[in-house]
């Protein structure tokens, strides 16, 4: 059963702080980086000697059950083998340089892209948190209904629901449904209205569809007169959507 939260959202929360995401620890990656630092400047003979030492260490480690889940050791061995093959195929006298290693450069590019993605996710999380704080303040002032929604407020709705422990924020849902029906804020853009179909819940979408049809049938109807639409959409979203579709067929746009 859908849980409802009273309008106003309860007590005011302090400004939300969003923790910066950390790069996950990867022992295998650490092992490869260690090998590359050690191998830098080595020629084929030095790398071959280091490879033999790594193979010996791997044989020794295989005798210890507590190292069965180790990923760094095998990764280091595999990297020595790769570098050994790389120099074997190069001109005599070539020394290893990670700055000219295509594999290393590809990994660095992937790491940079991943870091940029994490930074973008952090900025988006901070934006959502700040907007959620803003909407919460507007609710407490009783001016949420006079506020036009912005791009991304669908995610802010989810954040407010999360903060309330999963309780649906009835006033926020009603605000978004009315804005969607009346094409307010970013919903003036048809693309934003189309995108909302995949971002908002069925009750909110059904409420918006029903409000739009009722407003078309009774222009100038007071918001309080249409309060039943929210109750119907919340308890029976499929029925509300079907009613909106029926009204559209019964009174097609001229």
Short mmCIF file of N, CA, C and O in Angstrom, two decimals, residues 93-221:
data_model
loop_
_atom_site.label_atom_id
_atom_site.label_comp_id
_atom_site.label_asym_id
_atom_site.label_seq_id
_atom_site.Cartn_x
_atom_site.Cartn_y
_atom_site.Cartn_z
N UNK A 93 67.75 -2.96 -28.02
CA UNK A 93 68.19 -1.82 -27.23
C UNK A 93 67.05 -0.94 -26.72
O UNK A 93 67.30 0.01 -25.98
N UNK A 94 65.81 -1.28 -27.11
CA UNK A 94 64.67 -0.49 -26.65
C UNK A 94 64.46 -0.70 -25.16
O UNK A 94 64.58 -1.82 -24.65
N UNK A 95 64.18 0.37 -24.45
CA UNK A 95 63.86 0.27 -23.02
C UNK A 95 62.38 0.58 -22.84
O UNK A 95 61.76 1.26 -23.66
N UNK A 96 61.86 0.04 -21.78
CA UNK A 96 60.42 0.20 -21.55
C UNK A 96 60.11 1.60 -21.06
O UNK A 96 60.76 2.13 -20.16
N UNK A 97 59.08 2.19 -21.67
CA UNK A 97 58.61 3.52 -21.27
C UNK A 97 57.08 3.49 -21.26
O UNK A 97 56.45 3.38 -22.32
N UNK A 98 56.46 3.58 -20.07
CA UNK A 98 55.00 3.54 -20.02
C UNK A 98 54.34 4.69 -20.78
O UNK A 98 53.19 4.58 -21.19
N UNK A 99 55.09 5.78 -21.00
CA UNK A 99 54.51 6.91 -21.73
C UNK A 99 54.27 6.59 -23.20
O UNK A 99 53.49 7.29 -23.87
N UNK A 100 54.95 5.57 -23.72
CA UNK A 100 54.75 5.16 -25.11
C UNK A 100 54.06 3.81 -25.22
O UNK A 100 53.98 3.25 -26.31
N UNK A 101 53.57 3.30 -24.10
CA UNK A 101 52.87 2.01 -24.07
C UNK A 101 51.40 2.25 -24.37
O UNK A 101 50.69 2.90 -23.60
N UNK A 102 50.92 1.73 -25.50
CA UNK A 102 49.53 1.96 -25.90
C UNK A 102 48.53 1.44 -24.86
O UNK A 102 47.49 2.06 -24.63
N UNK A 103 48.85 0.30 -24.25
CA UNK A 103 47.95 -0.27 -23.24
C UNK A 103 47.84 0.66 -22.04
O UNK A 103 46.74 0.94 -21.53
N UNK A 104 48.98 1.17 -21.61
CA UNK A 104 48.99 2.07 -20.46
C UNK A 104 48.23 3.36 -20.79
O UNK A 104 47.43 3.85 -19.98
N UNK A 105 48.46 3.91 -21.95
CA UNK A 105 47.80 5.15 -22.32
C UNK A 105 46.30 4.97 -22.46
O UNK A 105 45.52 5.86 -22.10
N UNK A 106 45.88 3.80 -22.95
CA UNK A 106 44.44 3.53 -23.04
C UNK A 106 43.82 3.43 -21.65
O UNK A 106 42.71 3.93 -21.42
N UNK A 107 44.54 2.82 -20.73
CA UNK A 107 44.04 2.73 -19.35
C UNK A 107 43.96 4.10 -18.70
O UNK A 107 42.99 4.41 -17.99
N UNK A 108 44.97 4.93 -18.96
CA UNK A 108 44.96 6.28 -18.39
C UNK A 108 43.78 7.09 -18.94
O UNK A 108 43.13 7.84 -18.20
N UNK A 109 43.51 6.92 -20.23
CA UNK A 109 42.37 7.62 -20.82
C UNK A 109 41.06 7.14 -20.22
O UNK A 109 40.15 7.93 -19.93
N UNK A 110 40.96 5.82 -20.00
CA UNK A 110 39.75 5.27 -19.39
C UNK A 110 39.60 5.75 -17.94
O UNK A 110 38.49 6.06 -17.49
N UNK A 111 40.73 5.82 -17.23
CA UNK A 111 40.70 6.32 -15.85
C UNK A 111 40.24 7.78 -15.81
O UNK A 111 39.45 8.18 -14.94
N UNK A 112 40.73 8.58 -16.75
CA UNK A 112 40.35 9.99 -16.79
C UNK A 112 38.87 10.13 -17.10
O UNK A 112 38.18 10.97 -16.50
N UNK A 113 38.36 9.30 -18.01
CA UNK A 113 36.94 9.35 -18.34
C UNK A 113 36.09 8.93 -17.14
O UNK A 113 35.05 9.53 -16.85
N UNK A 114 36.55 7.91 -16.42
CA UNK A 114 35.81 7.45 -15.24
C UNK A 114 35.82 8.51 -14.15
O UNK A 114 34.80 8.73 -13.48
N UNK A 115 36.95 9.19 -13.98
CA UNK A 115 37.04 10.25 -12.97
C UNK A 115 36.12 11.40 -13.34
O UNK A 115 35.45 11.99 -12.48
N UNK A 116 36.07 11.72 -14.64
CA UNK A 116 35.18 12.80 -15.09
C UNK A 116 33.73 12.43 -14.86
O UNK A 116 32.91 13.27 -14.47
N UNK A 117 33.40 11.15 -15.09
CA UNK A 117 32.02 10.70 -14.87
C UNK A 117 31.66 10.76 -13.39
O UNK A 117 30.55 11.17 -13.03
N UNK A 118 32.62 10.38 -12.52
CA UNK A 118 32.36 10.46 -11.08
C UNK A 118 32.16 11.91 -10.66
O UNK A 118 31.30 12.22 -9.83
N UNK A 119 32.96 12.80 -11.23
CA UNK A 119 32.84 14.22 -10.90
C UNK A 119 31.49 14.77 -11.36
O UNK A 119 30.83 15.54 -10.65
N UNK A 120 31.06 14.34 -12.56
CA UNK A 120 29.76 14.78 -13.06
C UNK A 120 28.63 14.25 -12.19
O UNK A 120 27.66 14.96 -11.90
N UNK A 121 28.76 12.99 -11.75
CA UNK A 121 27.75 12.42 -10.86
C UNK A 121 27.69 13.18 -9.54
O UNK A 121 26.61 13.40 -8.98
N UNK A 122 28.86 13.58 -9.04
CA UNK A 122 28.91 14.33 -7.78
C UNK A 122 28.24 15.68 -7.95
O UNK A 122 27.45 16.11 -7.09
N UNK A 123 28.54 16.36 -9.06
CA UNK A 123 27.92 17.67 -9.29
C UNK A 123 26.41 17.54 -9.41
O UNK A 123 25.66 18.37 -8.88
N UNK A 124 25.95 16.48 -10.08
CA UNK A 124 24.51 16.28 -10.22
C UNK A 124 23.87 15.97 -8.87
O UNK A 124 22.78 16.46 -8.56
N UNK A 125 24.54 15.15 -8.06
CA UNK A 125 24.01 14.83 -6.73
C UNK A 125 23.93 16.09 -5.87
O UNK A 125 22.97 16.28 -5.11
N UNK A 126 24.93 16.96 -5.98
CA UNK A 126 24.93 18.20 -5.22
C UNK A 126 23.81 19.12 -5.69
O UNK A 126 23.16 19.78 -4.88
N UNK A 127 23.59 19.15 -7.01
CA UNK A 127 22.51 19.98 -7.54
C UNK A 127 21.16 19.48 -7.06
O UNK A 127 20.31 20.28 -6.63
N UNK A 128 20.96 18.17 -7.08
CA UNK A 128 19.70 17.59 -6.63
C UNK A 128 19.48 17.87 -5.16
O UNK A 128 18.38 18.25 -4.73
N UNK A 129 20.54 17.72 -4.35
CA UNK A 129 20.42 17.96 -2.91
C UNK A 129 20.08 19.41 -2.63
O UNK A 129 19.23 19.73 -1.78
N UNK A 130 20.74 20.33 -3.35
CA UNK A 130 20.48 21.75 -3.13
C UNK A 130 19.06 22.12 -3.55
O UNK A 130 18.38 22.89 -2.86
N UNK A 131 18.61 21.58 -4.66
CA UNK A 131 17.25 21.86 -5.12
C UNK A 131 16.23 21.26 -4.17
O UNK A 131 15.16 21.86 -3.91
N UNK A 132 16.52 20.08 -3.63
CA UNK A 132 15.62 19.47 -2.65
C UNK A 132 15.51 20.34 -1.40
O UNK A 132 14.41 20.52 -0.85
N UNK A 133 16.64 20.89 -0.96
CA UNK A 133 16.61 21.82 0.19
C UNK A 133 15.76 23.04 -0.14
O UNK A 133 15.00 23.54 0.70
N UNK A 134 15.90 23.53 -1.38
CA UNK A 134 15.15 24.71 -1.79
C UNK A 134 13.65 24.43 -1.81
O UNK A 134 12.85 25.22 -1.29
N UNK A 135 13.26 23.31 -2.40
CA UNK A 135 11.84 22.97 -2.46
C UNK A 135 11.27 22.73 -1.06
O UNK A 135 10.12 23.07 -0.78
N UNK A 136 12.08 22.13 -0.19
CA UNK A 136 11.62 21.91 1.17
C UNK A 136 11.34 23.25 1.86
O UNK A 136 10.33 23.40 2.56
N UNK A 137 12.21 24.23 1.63
CA UNK A 137 12.00 25.55 2.22
C UNK A 137 10.74 26.20 1.66
O UNK A 137 9.97 26.83 2.40
N UNK A 138 10.50 26.04 0.37
CA UNK A 138 9.30 26.60 -0.25
C UNK A 138 8.04 25.94 0.30
O UNK A 138 7.00 26.59 0.48
N UNK A 139 8.12 24.65 0.58
CA UNK A 139 6.98 23.95 1.17
C UNK A 139 6.65 24.54 2.54
O UNK A 139 5.49 24.75 2.87
N UNK A 140 7.69 24.78 3.32
CA UNK A 140 7.47 25.31 4.66
C UNK A 140 6.93 26.73 4.62
O UNK A 140 6.21 27.15 5.54
N UNK A 141 7.26 27.45 3.55
CA UNK A 141 6.73 28.81 3.38
C UNK A 141 5.34 28.80 2.75
O UNK A 141 4.68 29.85 2.69
N UNK A 142 4.91 27.64 2.27
CA UNK A 142 3.60 27.53 1.64
C UNK A 142 3.55 28.12 0.25
O UNK A 142 2.47 28.49 -0.23
N UNK A 143 4.70 28.21 -0.42
CA UNK A 143 4.74 28.83 -1.75
C UNK A 143 5.17 27.84 -2.83
O UNK A 143 5.49 28.26 -3.94
N UNK A 144 5.16 26.56 -2.53
CA UNK A 144 5.57 25.58 -3.52
C UNK A 144 4.67 25.64 -4.75
O UNK A 144 5.16 25.56 -5.89
N UNK A 145 3.38 25.79 -4.55
CA UNK A 145 2.44 25.78 -5.68
C UNK A 145 2.68 26.94 -6.64
O UNK A 145 2.31 26.86 -7.81
N UNK A 146 3.30 28.03 -6.17
CA UNK A 146 3.56 29.18 -7.03
C UNK A 146 4.93 29.08 -7.73
O UNK A 146 5.31 29.97 -8.48
N UNK A 147 5.63 27.98 -7.50
CA UNK A 147 6.97 27.80 -8.05
C UNK A 147 6.90 26.96 -9.32
O UNK A 147 6.21 25.94 -9.36
N UNK A 148 7.60 27.39 -10.35
CA UNK A 148 7.63 26.62 -11.58
C UNK A 148 8.74 25.57 -11.52
O UNK A 148 9.84 25.85 -11.05
N UNK A 149 8.44 24.36 -11.98
CA UNK A 149 9.46 23.30 -11.93
C UNK A 149 10.58 23.56 -12.94
O UNK A 149 10.40 24.27 -13.92
N UNK A 150 11.73 22.95 -12.64
CA UNK A 150 12.90 23.09 -13.51
C UNK A 150 13.30 21.72 -14.04
O UNK A 150 12.87 20.68 -13.53
N UNK A 151 14.15 21.74 -15.04
CA UNK A 151 14.71 20.49 -15.56
C UNK A 151 15.41 19.73 -14.44
O UNK A 151 16.22 20.30 -13.71
N UNK A 152 15.09 18.47 -14.29
CA UNK A 152 15.71 17.65 -13.26
C UNK A 152 14.91 17.56 -11.97
O UNK A 152 15.31 16.84 -11.05
N UNK A 153 13.78 18.26 -11.89
CA UNK A 153 13.00 18.21 -10.65
C UNK A 153 12.35 16.84 -10.43
O UNK A 153 11.93 16.54 -9.31
N UNK A 154 12.28 16.02 -11.47
CA UNK A 154 11.78 14.66 -11.27
C UNK A 154 12.73 13.88 -10.35
O UNK A 154 12.30 13.13 -9.47
N UNK A 155 14.03 14.08 -10.55
CA UNK A 155 15.01 13.43 -9.68
C UNK A 155 14.97 14.03 -8.28
O UNK A 155 15.20 13.33 -7.29
N UNK A 156 14.67 15.31 -8.19
CA UNK A 156 14.54 15.97 -6.88
C UNK A 156 13.36 15.39 -6.13
O UNK A 156 13.41 15.19 -4.91
N UNK A 157 12.26 15.12 -6.85
CA UNK A 157 11.10 14.47 -6.23
C UNK A 157 11.53 13.15 -5.60
O UNK A 157 11.15 12.83 -4.46
N UNK A 158 12.32 12.36 -6.33
CA UNK A 158 12.79 11.07 -5.80
C UNK A 158 13.66 11.28 -4.57
O UNK A 158 13.60 10.48 -3.61
N UNK A 159 14.47 12.33 -4.57
CA UNK A 159 15.33 12.62 -3.41
C UNK A 159 14.49 12.97 -2.19
O UNK A 159 14.77 12.52 -1.07
N UNK A 160 13.45 13.77 -2.38
CA UNK A 160 12.58 14.13 -1.26
C UNK A 160 11.86 12.90 -0.72
O UNK A 160 11.69 12.76 0.50
N UNK A 161 11.47 12.01 -1.61
CA UNK A 161 10.83 10.77 -1.17
C UNK A 161 11.82 9.92 -0.38
O UNK A 161 11.48 9.33 0.64
N UNK A 162 13.06 9.86 -0.87
CA UNK A 162 14.08 9.08 -0.17
C UNK A 162 14.32 9.64 1.22
O UNK A 162 14.44 8.89 2.19
N UNK A 163 14.40 10.98 1.32
CA UNK A 163 14.64 11.60 2.63
C UNK A 163 13.51 11.30 3.60
O UNK A 163 13.73 11.27 4.82
N UNK A 164 12.31 11.11 3.07
CA UNK A 164 11.15 10.84 3.93
C UNK A 164 10.99 9.36 4.21
O UNK A 164 9.94 8.93 4.69
N UNK A 165 12.02 8.57 3.92
CA UNK A 165 11.96 7.15 4.21
C UNK A 165 11.06 6.38 3.27
O UNK A 165 10.57 5.30 3.61
N UNK A 166 10.86 6.89 2.06
CA UNK A 166 10.04 6.19 1.08
C UNK A 166 8.60 6.64 1.04
O UNK A 166 7.83 6.16 0.21
N UNK A 167 8.22 7.54 1.93
CA UNK A 167 6.85 8.05 1.92
C UNK A 167 6.65 8.99 0.74
O UNK A 167 7.44 9.90 0.51
N UNK A 168 5.58 8.76 -0.01
CA UNK A 168 5.27 9.61 -1.15
C UNK A 168 4.94 11.01 -0.67
O UNK A 168 4.15 11.19 0.26
N UNK A 169 5.53 12.01 -1.32
CA UNK A 169 5.28 13.39 -0.96
C UNK A 169 4.07 13.89 -1.77
O UNK A 169 4.21 14.33 -2.92
N UNK A 170 2.91 13.83 -1.17
CA UNK A 170 1.67 14.12 -1.90
C UNK A 170 1.65 15.54 -2.46
O UNK A 170 1.19 15.76 -3.59
N UNK A 171 2.15 16.50 -1.71
CA UNK A 171 2.12 17.88 -2.19
C UNK A 171 3.08 18.09 -3.35
O UNK A 171 2.78 18.82 -4.31
N UNK A 172 4.24 17.44 -3.31
CA UNK A 172 5.19 17.55 -4.41
C UNK A 172 4.63 16.88 -5.66
O UNK A 172 4.75 17.41 -6.77
N UNK A 173 4.02 15.71 -5.49
CA UNK A 173 3.43 15.01 -6.63
C UNK A 173 2.32 15.85 -7.26
O UNK A 173 2.20 15.94 -8.48
N UNK A 174 1.49 16.46 -6.42
CA UNK A 174 0.40 17.29 -6.94
C UNK A 174 0.96 18.51 -7.67
O UNK A 174 0.43 18.93 -8.71
N UNK A 175 2.03 19.08 -7.14
CA UNK A 175 2.68 20.24 -7.77
C UNK A 175 3.20 19.88 -9.16
O UNK A 175 2.96 20.60 -10.14
N UNK A 176 3.88 18.74 -9.26
CA UNK A 176 4.43 18.32 -10.55
C UNK A 176 3.31 17.96 -11.53
O UNK A 176 3.40 18.27 -12.72
N UNK A 177 2.26 17.30 -11.02
CA UNK A 177 1.15 16.92 -11.90
C UNK A 177 0.47 18.15 -12.48
O UNK A 177 0.16 18.21 -13.68
N UNK A 178 0.25 19.15 -11.65
CA UNK A 178 -0.38 20.39 -12.12
C UNK A 178 0.51 21.09 -13.14
O UNK A 178 0.03 21.59 -14.17
N UNK A 179 1.82 21.14 -12.86
CA UNK A 179 2.74 21.79 -13.79
C UNK A 179 2.79 21.06 -15.12
O UNK A 179 2.82 21.69 -16.19
N UNK A 180 2.77 19.73 -15.07
CA UNK A 180 2.79 18.94 -16.30
C UNK A 180 1.51 19.15 -17.10
O UNK A 180 1.54 19.30 -18.33
N UNK A 181 0.38 19.20 -16.41
CA UNK A 181 -0.90 19.38 -17.09
C UNK A 181 -1.01 20.77 -17.70
O UNK A 181 -1.55 20.94 -18.81
N UNK A 182 -0.51 21.77 -16.99
CA UNK A 182 -0.64 23.16 -17.45
C UNK A 182 0.56 23.63 -18.28
O UNK A 182 0.59 24.79 -18.69
N UNK A 183 1.54 22.74 -18.48
CA UNK A 183 2.73 23.08 -19.27
C UNK A 183 3.48 24.26 -18.66
O UNK A 183 3.83 25.23 -19.34
N UNK A 184 3.77 24.14 -17.36
CA UNK A 184 4.49 25.18 -16.65
C UNK A 184 5.97 24.82 -16.55
O UNK A 184 6.35 23.65 -16.60
N UNK A 185 6.81 25.85 -16.35
CA UNK A 185 8.23 25.60 -16.16
C UNK A 185 8.84 24.90 -17.36
O UNK A 185 8.54 25.22 -18.51
N UNK A 186 9.69 23.92 -17.11
CA UNK A 186 10.35 23.23 -18.21
C UNK A 186 9.39 22.36 -19.00
O UNK A 186 9.73 21.90 -20.09
N UNK A 187 8.17 22.16 -18.46
CA UNK A 187 7.18 21.36 -19.19
C UNK A 187 6.56 22.14 -20.35
O UNK A 187 5.72 21.60 -21.08
N UNK A 188 6.97 23.38 -20.54
CA UNK A 188 6.55 24.09 -21.75
C UNK A 188 7.14 23.42 -22.99
O UNK A 188 6.57 23.52 -24.08
N UNK A 189 8.25 22.75 -22.79
CA UNK A 189 8.92 22.06 -23.90
C UNK A 189 8.28 20.69 -24.10
O UNK A 189 8.25 19.87 -23.17
N UNK A 190 7.74 20.41 -25.30
CA UNK A 190 7.13 19.10 -25.54
C UNK A 190 8.08 17.94 -25.26
O UNK A 190 7.64 16.87 -24.80
N UNK A 191 9.38 18.14 -25.54
CA UNK A 191 10.34 17.07 -25.28
C UNK A 191 10.42 16.76 -23.78
O UNK A 191 10.56 15.60 -23.38
N UNK A 192 10.33 17.79 -22.95
CA UNK A 192 10.37 17.58 -21.49
C UNK A 192 9.12 16.84 -21.03
O UNK A 192 9.20 15.98 -20.13
N UNK A 193 7.99 17.15 -21.62
CA UNK A 193 6.75 16.45 -21.25
C UNK A 193 6.82 14.99 -21.66
O UNK A 193 6.37 14.10 -20.93
N UNK A 194 7.41 14.75 -22.82
CA UNK A 194 7.55 13.36 -23.27
C UNK A 194 8.53 12.61 -22.39
O UNK A 194 8.30 11.45 -22.02
N UNK A 195 9.61 13.26 -22.00
CA UNK A 195 10.60 12.62 -21.14
C UNK A 195 10.02 12.32 -19.76
O UNK A 195 10.39 11.33 -19.13
N UNK A 196 9.11 13.16 -19.30
CA UNK A 196 8.51 12.98 -17.97
C UNK A 196 7.79 11.64 -17.86
O UNK A 196 7.67 11.08 -16.77
N UNK A 197 7.33 11.11 -19.00
CA UNK A 197 6.62 9.82 -18.98
C UNK A 197 7.50 8.70 -18.45
O UNK A 197 7.01 7.71 -17.90
N UNK A 198 8.82 8.84 -18.59
CA UNK A 198 9.73 7.82 -18.08
C UNK A 198 10.37 8.18 -16.76
O UNK A 198 11.15 7.39 -16.23
N UNK A 199 10.05 9.37 -16.24
CA UNK A 199 10.69 9.84 -15.00
C UNK A 199 9.73 9.92 -13.82
O UNK A 199 10.17 9.84 -12.67
N UNK A 200 8.45 10.11 -14.09
CA UNK A 200 7.46 10.25 -13.03
C UNK A 200 6.67 8.96 -12.86
O UNK A 200 6.59 8.14 -13.77
N UNK A 201 6.09 8.79 -11.69
CA UNK A 201 5.36 7.56 -11.38
C UNK A 201 4.00 7.56 -12.06
O UNK A 201 3.46 8.62 -12.41
N UNK A 202 3.40 6.38 -12.26
CA UNK A 202 2.08 6.30 -12.89
C UNK A 202 1.02 7.17 -12.22
O UNK A 202 0.22 7.81 -12.92
N UNK A 203 0.95 7.24 -10.87
CA UNK A 203 -0.05 8.12 -10.26
C UNK A 203 0.11 9.59 -10.64
O UNK A 203 -0.87 10.29 -10.89
N UNK A 204 1.36 10.08 -10.70
CA UNK A 204 1.59 11.47 -11.06
C UNK A 204 1.20 11.71 -12.51
O UNK A 204 0.55 12.71 -12.84
N UNK A 205 1.56 10.79 -13.39
CA UNK A 205 1.23 10.94 -14.80
C UNK A 205 -0.28 10.88 -15.03
O UNK A 205 -0.84 11.65 -15.82
N UNK A 206 -0.95 9.96 -14.31
CA UNK A 206 -2.41 9.85 -14.45
C UNK A 206 -3.09 11.10 -13.91
O UNK A 206 -4.06 11.60 -14.50
N UNK A 207 -2.57 11.62 -12.81
CA UNK A 207 -3.11 12.86 -12.24
C UNK A 207 -2.98 14.01 -13.23
O UNK A 207 -3.93 14.78 -13.45
N UNK A 208 -1.81 14.12 -13.86
CA UNK A 208 -1.58 15.19 -14.83
C UNK A 208 -2.51 15.06 -16.03
O UNK A 208 -3.09 16.05 -16.50
N UNK A 209 -2.66 13.83 -16.53
CA UNK A 209 -3.52 13.61 -17.70
C UNK A 209 -4.96 13.96 -17.37
O UNK A 209 -5.67 14.59 -18.17
N UNK A 210 -5.41 13.57 -16.18
CA UNK A 210 -6.79 13.85 -15.79
C UNK A 210 -7.00 15.35 -15.58
O UNK A 210 -8.03 15.91 -15.99
N UNK A 211 -6.04 16.02 -14.96
CA UNK A 211 -6.15 17.47 -14.77
C UNK A 211 -6.23 18.20 -16.11
O UNK A 211 -7.01 19.15 -16.26
N UNK A 212 -5.43 17.75 -17.07
CA UNK A 212 -5.42 18.41 -18.38
C UNK A 212 -6.78 18.31 -19.05
O UNK A 212 -7.28 19.29 -19.62
N UNK A 213 -7.39 17.13 -18.97
CA UNK A 213 -8.69 16.95 -19.61
C UNK A 213 -9.79 17.72 -18.87
O UNK A 213 -10.66 18.33 -19.49
N UNK A 214 -9.74 17.71 -17.55
CA UNK A 214 -10.74 18.43 -16.77
C UNK A 214 -10.63 19.93 -17.00
O UNK A 214 -11.65 20.64 -17.10
N UNK A 215 -9.40 20.43 -17.11
CA UNK A 215 -9.21 21.86 -17.36
C UNK A 215 -9.73 22.25 -18.75
O UNK A 215 -10.21 23.36 -18.96
N UNK A 216 -9.60 21.31 -19.69
CA UNK A 216 -10.10 21.59 -21.04
C UNK A 216 -11.62 21.59 -21.08
O UNK A 216 -12.24 22.38 -21.78
N UNK A 217 -12.22 20.69 -20.26
CA UNK A 217 -13.68 20.61 -20.24
C UNK A 217 -14.31 21.75 -19.45
O UNK A 217 -15.39 22.24 -19.80
N UNK A 218 -13.64 22.14 -18.37
CA UNK A 218 -14.17 23.21 -17.52
C UNK A 218 -13.08 24.26 -17.34
O UNK A 218 -12.40 24.30 -16.32
N UNK A 219 -12.89 25.12 -18.33
CA UNK A 219 -11.84 26.14 -18.23
C UNK A 219 -12.05 27.03 -17.00
O UNK A 219 -13.16 27.40 -16.67
N UNK A 220 -10.97 27.35 -16.35
CA UNK A 220 -11.06 28.22 -15.19
C UNK A 220 -11.49 27.53 -13.92
O UNK A 220 -11.72 28.20 -12.90
N UNK A 221 -11.58 26.21 -13.94
CA UNK A 221 -11.97 25.48 -12.73
C UNK A 221 -10.94 25.71 -11.63
O UNK A 221 -9.73 25.71 -11.87
#
